[in-house]
Tab-separated table of C-alpha atoms and ligand atoms in Angstrom:
chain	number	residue	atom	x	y	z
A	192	UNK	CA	141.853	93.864	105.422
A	193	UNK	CA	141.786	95.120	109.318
A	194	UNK	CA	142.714	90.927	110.064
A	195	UNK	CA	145.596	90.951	108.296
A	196	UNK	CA	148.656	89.576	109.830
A	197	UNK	CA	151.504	90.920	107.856
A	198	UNK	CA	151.317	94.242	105.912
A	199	UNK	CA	153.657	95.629	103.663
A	200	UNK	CA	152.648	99.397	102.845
A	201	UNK	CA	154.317	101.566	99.539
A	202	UNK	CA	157.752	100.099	100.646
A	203	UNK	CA	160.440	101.543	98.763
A	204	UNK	CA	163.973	99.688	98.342
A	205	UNK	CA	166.737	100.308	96.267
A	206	UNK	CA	170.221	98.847	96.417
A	207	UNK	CA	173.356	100.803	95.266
A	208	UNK	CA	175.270	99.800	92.133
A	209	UNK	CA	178.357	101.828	91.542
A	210	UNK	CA	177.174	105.164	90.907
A	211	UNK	CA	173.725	104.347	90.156
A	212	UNK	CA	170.653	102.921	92.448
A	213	UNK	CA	168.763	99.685	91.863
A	214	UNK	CA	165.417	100.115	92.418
A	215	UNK	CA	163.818	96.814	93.139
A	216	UNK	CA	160.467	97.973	95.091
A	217	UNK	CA	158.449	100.920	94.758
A	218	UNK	CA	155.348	101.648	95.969
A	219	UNK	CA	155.147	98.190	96.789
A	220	UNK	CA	151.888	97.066	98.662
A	221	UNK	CA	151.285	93.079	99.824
A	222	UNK	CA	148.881	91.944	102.804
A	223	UNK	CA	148.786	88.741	103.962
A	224	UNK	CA	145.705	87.034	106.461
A	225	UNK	CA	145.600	84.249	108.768
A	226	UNK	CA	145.714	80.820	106.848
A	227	UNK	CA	146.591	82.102	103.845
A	228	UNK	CA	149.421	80.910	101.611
A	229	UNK	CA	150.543	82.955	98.606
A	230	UNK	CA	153.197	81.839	96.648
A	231	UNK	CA	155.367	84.266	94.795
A	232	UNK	CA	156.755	83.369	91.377
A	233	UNK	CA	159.060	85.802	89.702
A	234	UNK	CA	162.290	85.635	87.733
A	235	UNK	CA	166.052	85.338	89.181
A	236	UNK	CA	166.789	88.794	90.372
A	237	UNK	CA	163.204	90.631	90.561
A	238	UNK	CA	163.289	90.886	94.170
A	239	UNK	CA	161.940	87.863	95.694
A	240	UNK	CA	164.452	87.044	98.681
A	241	UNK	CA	164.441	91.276	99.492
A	242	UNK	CA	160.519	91.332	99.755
A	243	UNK	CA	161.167	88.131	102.666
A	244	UNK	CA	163.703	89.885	103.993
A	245	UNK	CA	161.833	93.281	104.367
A	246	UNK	CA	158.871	91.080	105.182
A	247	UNK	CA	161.114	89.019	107.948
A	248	UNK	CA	162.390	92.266	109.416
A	249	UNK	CA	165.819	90.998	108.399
A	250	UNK	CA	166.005	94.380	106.349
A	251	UNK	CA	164.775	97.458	106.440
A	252	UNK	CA	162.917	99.487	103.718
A	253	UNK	CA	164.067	102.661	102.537
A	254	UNK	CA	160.769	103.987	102.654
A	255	UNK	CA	156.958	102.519	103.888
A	256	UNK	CA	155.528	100.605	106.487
A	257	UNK	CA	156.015	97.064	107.397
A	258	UNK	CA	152.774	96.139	109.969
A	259	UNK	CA	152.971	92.681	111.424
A	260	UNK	CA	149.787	91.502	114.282
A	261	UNK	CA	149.048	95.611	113.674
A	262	UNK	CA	152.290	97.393	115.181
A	263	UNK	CA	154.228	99.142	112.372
A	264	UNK	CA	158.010	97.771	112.703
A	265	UNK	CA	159.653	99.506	110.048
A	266	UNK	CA	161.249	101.912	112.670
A	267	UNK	CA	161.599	99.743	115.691
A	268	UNK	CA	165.153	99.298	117.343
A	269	UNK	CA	167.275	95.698	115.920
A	270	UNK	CA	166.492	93.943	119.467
A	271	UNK	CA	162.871	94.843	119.180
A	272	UNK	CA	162.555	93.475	115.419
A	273	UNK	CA	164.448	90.213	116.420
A	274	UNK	CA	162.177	90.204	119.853
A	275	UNK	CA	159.490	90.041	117.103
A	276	UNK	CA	160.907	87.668	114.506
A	277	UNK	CA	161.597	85.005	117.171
A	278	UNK	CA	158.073	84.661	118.561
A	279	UNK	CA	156.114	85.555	114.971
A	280	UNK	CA	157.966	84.604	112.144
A	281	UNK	CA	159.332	81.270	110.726
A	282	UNK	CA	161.770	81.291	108.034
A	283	UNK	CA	162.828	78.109	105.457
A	284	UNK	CA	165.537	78.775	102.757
A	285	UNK	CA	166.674	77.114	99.947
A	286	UNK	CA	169.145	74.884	101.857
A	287	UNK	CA	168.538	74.112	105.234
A	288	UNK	CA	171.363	75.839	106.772
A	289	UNK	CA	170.306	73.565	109.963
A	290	UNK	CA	173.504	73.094	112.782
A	291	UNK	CA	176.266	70.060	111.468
A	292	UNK	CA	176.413	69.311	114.873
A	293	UNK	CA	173.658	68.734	116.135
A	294	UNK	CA	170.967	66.118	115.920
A	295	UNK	CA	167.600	67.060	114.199
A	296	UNK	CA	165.644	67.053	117.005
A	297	UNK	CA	168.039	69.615	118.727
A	298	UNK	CA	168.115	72.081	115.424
A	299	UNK	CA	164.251	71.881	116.540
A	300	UNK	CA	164.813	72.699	120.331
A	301	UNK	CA	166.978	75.185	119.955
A	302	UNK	CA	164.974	78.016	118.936
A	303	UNK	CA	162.747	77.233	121.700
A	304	UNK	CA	165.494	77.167	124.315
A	305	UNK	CA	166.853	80.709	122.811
A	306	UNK	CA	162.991	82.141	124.449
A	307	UNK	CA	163.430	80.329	127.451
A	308	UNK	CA	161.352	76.829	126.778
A	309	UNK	CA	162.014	74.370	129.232
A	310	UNK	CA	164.459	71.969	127.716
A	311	UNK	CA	161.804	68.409	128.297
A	312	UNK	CA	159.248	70.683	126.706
A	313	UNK	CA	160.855	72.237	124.101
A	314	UNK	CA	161.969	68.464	123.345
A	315	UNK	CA	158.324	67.102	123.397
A	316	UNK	CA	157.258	69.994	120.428
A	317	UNK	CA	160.332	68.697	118.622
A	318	UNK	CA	159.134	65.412	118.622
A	319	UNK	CA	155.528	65.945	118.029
A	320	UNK	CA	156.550	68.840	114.649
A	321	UNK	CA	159.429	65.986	113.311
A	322	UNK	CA	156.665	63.284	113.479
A	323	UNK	CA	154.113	65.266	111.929
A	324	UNK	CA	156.306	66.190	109.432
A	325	UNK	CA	157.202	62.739	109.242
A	326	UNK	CA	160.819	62.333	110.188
A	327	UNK	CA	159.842	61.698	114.353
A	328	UNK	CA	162.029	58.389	113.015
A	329	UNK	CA	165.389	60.411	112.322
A	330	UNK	CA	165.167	62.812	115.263
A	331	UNK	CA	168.503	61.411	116.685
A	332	UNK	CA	170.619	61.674	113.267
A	333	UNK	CA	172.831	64.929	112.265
A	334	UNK	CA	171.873	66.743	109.286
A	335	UNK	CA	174.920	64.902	107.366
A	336	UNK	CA	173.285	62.093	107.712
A	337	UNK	CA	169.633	62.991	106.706
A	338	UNK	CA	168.368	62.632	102.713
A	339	UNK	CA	167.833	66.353	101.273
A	340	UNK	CA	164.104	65.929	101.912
A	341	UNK	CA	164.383	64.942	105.293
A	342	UNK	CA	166.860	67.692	105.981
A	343	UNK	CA	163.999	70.356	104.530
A	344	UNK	CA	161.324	68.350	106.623
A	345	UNK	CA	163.555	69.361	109.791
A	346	UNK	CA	164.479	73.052	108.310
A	347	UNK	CA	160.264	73.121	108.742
A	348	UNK	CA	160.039	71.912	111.713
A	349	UNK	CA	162.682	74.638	113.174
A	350	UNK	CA	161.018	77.037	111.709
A	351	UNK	CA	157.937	76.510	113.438
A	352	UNK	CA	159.247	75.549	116.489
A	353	UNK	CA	158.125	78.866	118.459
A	354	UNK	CA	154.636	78.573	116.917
A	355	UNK	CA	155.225	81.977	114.912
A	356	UNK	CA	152.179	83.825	112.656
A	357	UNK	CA	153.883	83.979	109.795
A	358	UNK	CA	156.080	81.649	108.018
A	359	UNK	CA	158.216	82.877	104.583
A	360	UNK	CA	159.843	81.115	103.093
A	361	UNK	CA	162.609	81.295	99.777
A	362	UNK	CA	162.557	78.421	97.268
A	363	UNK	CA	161.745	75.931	99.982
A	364	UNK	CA	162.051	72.979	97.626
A	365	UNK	CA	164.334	74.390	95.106
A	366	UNK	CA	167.385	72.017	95.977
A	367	UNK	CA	165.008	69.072	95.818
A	368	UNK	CA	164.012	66.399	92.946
A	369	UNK	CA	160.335	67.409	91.608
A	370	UNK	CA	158.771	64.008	93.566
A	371	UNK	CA	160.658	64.804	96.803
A	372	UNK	CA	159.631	68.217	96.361
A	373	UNK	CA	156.129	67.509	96.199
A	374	UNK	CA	156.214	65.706	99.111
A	375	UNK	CA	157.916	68.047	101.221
A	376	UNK	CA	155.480	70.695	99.709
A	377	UNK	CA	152.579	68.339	101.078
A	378	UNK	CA	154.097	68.126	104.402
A	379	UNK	CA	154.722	72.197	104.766
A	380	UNK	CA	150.602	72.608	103.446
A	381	UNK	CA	149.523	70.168	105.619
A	382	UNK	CA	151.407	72.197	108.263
A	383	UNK	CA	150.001	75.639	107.558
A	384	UNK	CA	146.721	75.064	106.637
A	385	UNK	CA	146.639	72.662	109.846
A	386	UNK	CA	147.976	75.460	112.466
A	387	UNK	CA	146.505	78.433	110.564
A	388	UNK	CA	149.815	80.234	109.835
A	389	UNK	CA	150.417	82.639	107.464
A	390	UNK	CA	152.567	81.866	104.594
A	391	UNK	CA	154.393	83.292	101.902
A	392	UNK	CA	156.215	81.091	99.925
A	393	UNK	CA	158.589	82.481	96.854
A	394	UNK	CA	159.006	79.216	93.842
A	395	UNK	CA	159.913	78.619	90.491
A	396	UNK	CA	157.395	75.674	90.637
A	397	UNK	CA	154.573	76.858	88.989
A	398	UNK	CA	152.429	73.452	90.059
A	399	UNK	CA	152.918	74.381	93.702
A	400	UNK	CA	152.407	77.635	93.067
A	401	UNK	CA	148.960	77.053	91.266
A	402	UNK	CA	147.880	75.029	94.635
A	403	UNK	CA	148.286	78.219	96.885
A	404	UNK	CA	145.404	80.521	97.438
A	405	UNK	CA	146.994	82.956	95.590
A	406	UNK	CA	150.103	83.913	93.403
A	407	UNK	CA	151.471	87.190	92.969
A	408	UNK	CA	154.287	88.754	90.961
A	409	UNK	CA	157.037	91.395	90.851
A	410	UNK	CA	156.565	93.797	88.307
A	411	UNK	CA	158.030	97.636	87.959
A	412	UNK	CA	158.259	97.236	91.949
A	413	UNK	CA	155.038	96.539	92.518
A	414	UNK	CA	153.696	93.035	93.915
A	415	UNK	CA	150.942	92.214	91.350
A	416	UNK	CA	148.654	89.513	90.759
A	417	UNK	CA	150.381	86.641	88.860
A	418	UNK	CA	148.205	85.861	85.465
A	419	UNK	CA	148.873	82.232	83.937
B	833	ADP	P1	165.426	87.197	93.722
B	833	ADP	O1	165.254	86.640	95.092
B	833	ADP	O2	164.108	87.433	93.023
B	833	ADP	O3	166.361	86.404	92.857
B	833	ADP	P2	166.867	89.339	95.065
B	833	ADP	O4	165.901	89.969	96.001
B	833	ADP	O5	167.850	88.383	95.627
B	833	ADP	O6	166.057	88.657	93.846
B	833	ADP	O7	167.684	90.479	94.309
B	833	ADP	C1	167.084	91.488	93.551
B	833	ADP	C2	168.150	92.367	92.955
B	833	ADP	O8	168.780	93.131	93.969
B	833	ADP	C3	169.251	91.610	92.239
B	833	ADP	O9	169.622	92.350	91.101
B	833	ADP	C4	170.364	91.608	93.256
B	833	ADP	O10	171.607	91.550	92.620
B	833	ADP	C5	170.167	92.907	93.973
B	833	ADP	N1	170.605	92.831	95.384
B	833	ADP	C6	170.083	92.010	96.318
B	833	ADP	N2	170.654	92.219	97.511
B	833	ADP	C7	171.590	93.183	97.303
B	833	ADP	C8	172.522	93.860	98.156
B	833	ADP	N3	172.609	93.581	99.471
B	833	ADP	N4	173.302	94.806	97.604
B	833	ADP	C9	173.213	95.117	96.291
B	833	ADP	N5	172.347	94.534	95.441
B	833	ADP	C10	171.541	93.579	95.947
């Protein structure tokens, strides 16, 4: 797998629990290539949100490797890993968590203005992601005022925004109806298999899980196939 963009090698983490450790990976191994999209279905609590976090350089393993475009980052200093998860990595959450006060189309130039975009460029990418993703028509409006789909259409949009490699993302469509879920799901494909990202997507829907290339599990620490 030399073309793999994000590799996660026999990462080890374990939380703390009064006097006792919670291991939640061991040995854990997970590569992910170009254009792929891998879901990850597991239950409340296995370790979904830690393996994007460890994979998102938000946290650090205790032991292994974490390899993203080939450069091992496990070990790198906290301005080099955000360096690196501004220009290569998108993340979408549950809930938005997009700015109150500003409008969508500014939650979508902002990231872009943080590495030093041009403000009337960074404003024509926000355009051109919001109307792909098919809310170019509510660019103007606050998140208040934007339905929960729309408001997870513009959480995309953001997260994409600095054309990253890799996207993760953590119950995407969790908050949403199943219909405006699917919808949202067929805008964020669309979007991926479009631009060629990378994406690994965590769910507890099993029928958008069954339309990613592939879905893996966590099980005794280890990221495993998923069987149906
Ligand atoms: P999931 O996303 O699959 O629901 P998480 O990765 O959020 O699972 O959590 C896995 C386990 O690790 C849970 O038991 C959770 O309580 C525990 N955990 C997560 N983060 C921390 C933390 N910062 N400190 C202590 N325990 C944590």
């Amino acid at each position: 797998m030399g073309s793999a963009i994000l590799e996660l090698k026999q990462i080890e983490r374990s939380y703390r629990q009064g006097a006792d450790r919670l291991t939640i990976l061991q040995d854990a191994d997970f590569s992910l290539t170009p254009g792929e999209m891998v879901a990850l279905v597991a239950p409340s609590g296995a370790g979904k949100s830690t393996l994007l976090h460890l994979a998102g350089l938000l946290e650090s393993p205790d032991a292994g490797e974490i390899i993203i475009g080939g450069k091992a980052c496990g070990r790198l200093s906290d301005d080099a890993r955000t360096a690196i998860r501004r220009n290569e990595i998108g993340f979408v959450y549950q809930f938005h968590h997009l700015l109150p006060e500003f409008t969508a189309e500014e939650n979508v130039m902002i990231p872009q203005l943080v590495t030093g975009m041009a403000p009337a460029e960074a404003k024509i990418r926000a355009l051109q992601l919001l109307d792909y993703l098919r809310v170019g028509h509510r660019a103007s409006h606050r998140p208040t005022e934007l339905s929960g789909g729309e408001q997870q259409r513009v959480a995309i949009a953001r997260a994409v925004a600095n054309a990253p490699r890799i996207l993760l993302a953590d119950e995407p469509t969790g908050n949403l109806d199943p219909v405006t879920a699917g919808y949202v799901f067929d805008a964020l494909e669309a979007l991926v298999r479009q631009s060629g990202l990378a994406a690994l997507i965590a769910t507890h829907n099993h029928d958008l899980a069954r339309r990613m290339d592939r879905v893996v599990t966590l099980e005794g620490g280890k990221v495993i196939p998923f069987k149906h």
